[in-house]
Amino acid sequence: MAVSLRMDPLLERELELAAKQQGITKSQFIVDAVERALGRKDPYKLLLEIKKEYGLDSLPPRRRRAAEKPAPDETTGDRVRKVLRAKHEASMRDWVAFHVGAPLVAAEAADFALGTWAALQPVTRFKIGQPDYPDRSATLIVEVDRLTNHGPALTGPGIALATWLSLPETAAFRANRALFPLGFDCLFTFGNRLAGLPRSTKVEKI
Amino acid sequence: MTDYNFAYLDEQTKRMIRRAILKGIAVPGYQVPFASREMPMPYGWGTGGVQVTAACLVPEDKLKVIDQGADDTTNAVSIRRFFQRTANVAVTEATEEATVIQTRHRIPETPLTEGQILVYQVPIPEPLRFLEPRETETRKMHELEEYGLMHVKLYEDIARHGQIATSYAYPVKVEGRYVMDPSPIPKFDNPKLGQNPAIQLFGAGREQRIYALPPYTEVVSLDFDDHPFQPSKAAHDCDLCGAKDSYLDEVITDDAGGRMFVCSDTDFCAGRRAKGHTGRLGEAA
């Protein structure tokens, strides 16, 4: 049903701007306002809608006692984290697809893997190349929270005598070196610092 | 500015080459296949080296190009001009000033330093190719570390000539694993391959292979206990600068048997003459 309205020009101007800001038509804006005024838009219902959208509708019901806040149990945190991670992964996927143009695959098939050392475990699942094509192996790009020349001793090609690097562990790199010429290669990143650890490097605990 | 993308190649191609270089550095001496592009020069003129150089160059680099040690021969001049035009980088003839050196068949006499990149142009990257023409077989031989055939070849040299007659592209073993063709450098240059502070990259355009020696890598020229490897050079001094320890070219000067020996490394020779050294036929600078 169509209704014609009369309002003062200043109010109309304000209506126009507000509608434009929300990206809806003036009449949609007016209908919304009327619905709110008549109590059709229940804030509780809105909350339920949002909860449903993010998969939180099956939360345990809020306790009635006013003094007690709703206790978020373990599953709540997990569920929220899961939702956030899914969102983050989706945006990462979009970013990689747009900027790199690379398909996202399982660890066993990856040419490049990006993450913290803990997130990349177990590293034995990554490609180590084939005996006739050792170059067909994964490169792990490892984000670390510190990168200094203190830690396990490194020797091998590219290093004059020996150097040291703050590696997250040594066992995995020793096992990787034992596979030479097969094995994965690592790049450690920290802010604007970068360190390479190819499979050819011998790592020793000091 | 030029109308070319920086250093001629498109960015995706350079990334592809850099990935191959990184794998090559991770496995020293192993030939990494890469998708070699057609370059605006014929195969055999350094298309592999040019692609590796293009992938390594940054605008701040200073480029030196040598051909058999000389900065002023056709190949060197045209590749240097190519990068001046497409990358607008600074160029130099002085070895110690250069950050990237593309070379055809020589290692400069002046010792290289950390931070420098030496790019070799490679015609046939496979050291076993003339002994076994099938790629499937040579790949298997590298996989199994089965290099007996190469030792047989060196042995046959000794049986026939009394010594190992291979004088250039002398095979080396890298880090005790891969046998590698150091490109057709004279075996005089072989000792400079190992424990070199510079990064050495090898590009073979037609054969679509890239391989690498990281700095301070162990490189051993193949030999026998009773016939140890011997780097060789003409038993003369440079006739222009008097250097006793540089690799020499023989130049025929007339029809009556006249000849002279000069350093093949022109920058090294000119540098010595500028410091006042003179040889048999040289004039004081």
Coordinates of C-alpha atoms in Angstrom, one line a residue, chain A residues 99-100 111-112 131-139 156-160 177 180-181 183-185 187 198-200 202, chain B residues 12 15 19 22-23 25-28 30-33 114 135 139-140 142-143 175 177-178 195 209 214-218:
Chain A
H99 CA 47.7 -12.1 -5.0
V100 CA 49.6 -15.4 -5.6
D111 CA 55.2 -26.8 -2.6
F112 CA 55.1 -24.0 0.0
P131 CA 65.5 -39.4 -5.6
D132 CA 65.7 -38.4 -9.3
Y133 CA 64.1 -34.9 -8.7
P134 CA 65.2 -33.7 -5.3
D135 CA 64.0 -30.2 -6.2
R136 CA 60.3 -31.3 -6.0
S137 CA 60.2 -30.7 -2.3
A138 CA 58.4 -28.3 0.0
T139 CA 59.7 -25.0 1.2
G156 CA 77.5 -26.6 5.7
P157 CA 77.3 -25.0 2.2
G158 CA 76.9 -21.2 2.4
I159 CA 78.5 -21.0 5.8
A160 CA 82.2 -20.1 6.0
R177 CA 69.7 -33.4 6.9
F180 CA 70.1 -35.3 1.8
P181 CA 69.8 -34.7 -1.1
G183 CA 64.4 -33.0 2.3
F184 CA 62.5 -29.8 2.8
D185 CA 63.9 -26.3 3.0
L187 CA 62.8 -19.9 5.5
P198 CA 68.3 -25.4 3.4
R199 CA 68.4 -29.1 3.7
S200 CA 72.1 -29.2 3.2
K202 CA 74.1 -29.6 9.5
Chain B
Q12 CA 56.2 -14.1 -12.8
R15 CA 59.9 -15.5 -9.6
R19 CA 62.4 -20.5 -7.1
L22 CA 66.7 -21.4 -4.3
K23 CA 66.2 -25.1 -4.9
I25 CA 71.3 -23.5 -3.7
A26 CA 69.6 -26.0 -1.3
V27 CA 71.0 -28.9 -3.3
P28 CA 74.4 -27.7 -4.5
Y30 CA 72.0 -30.6 -8.7
Q31 CA 70.6 -29.4 -12.0
V32 CA 67.1 -27.9 -11.4
P33 CA 64.8 -27.9 -14.4
E114 CA 80.8 -12.0 0.0
E135 CA 68.6 -38.0 -20.1
R139 CA 69.3 -38.8 -14.3
K140 CA 69.4 -42.3 -12.9
H142 CA 72.9 -38.9 -10.6
E143 CA 70.1 -40.5 -8.4
E175 CA 79.8 -31.5 -1.3
R177 CA 77.5 -35.8 -3.7
Y178 CA 76.8 -34.5 -7.2
Q195 CA 85.2 -22.2 -0.8
R209 CA 68.7 -26.1 -16.3
P214 CA 76.4 -21.5 -2.4
P215 CA 79.4 -19.6 -0.9
Y216 CA 82.0 -21.7 0.9
T217 CA 80.9 -25.0 -0.7
E218 CA 83.3 -27.9 -1.0

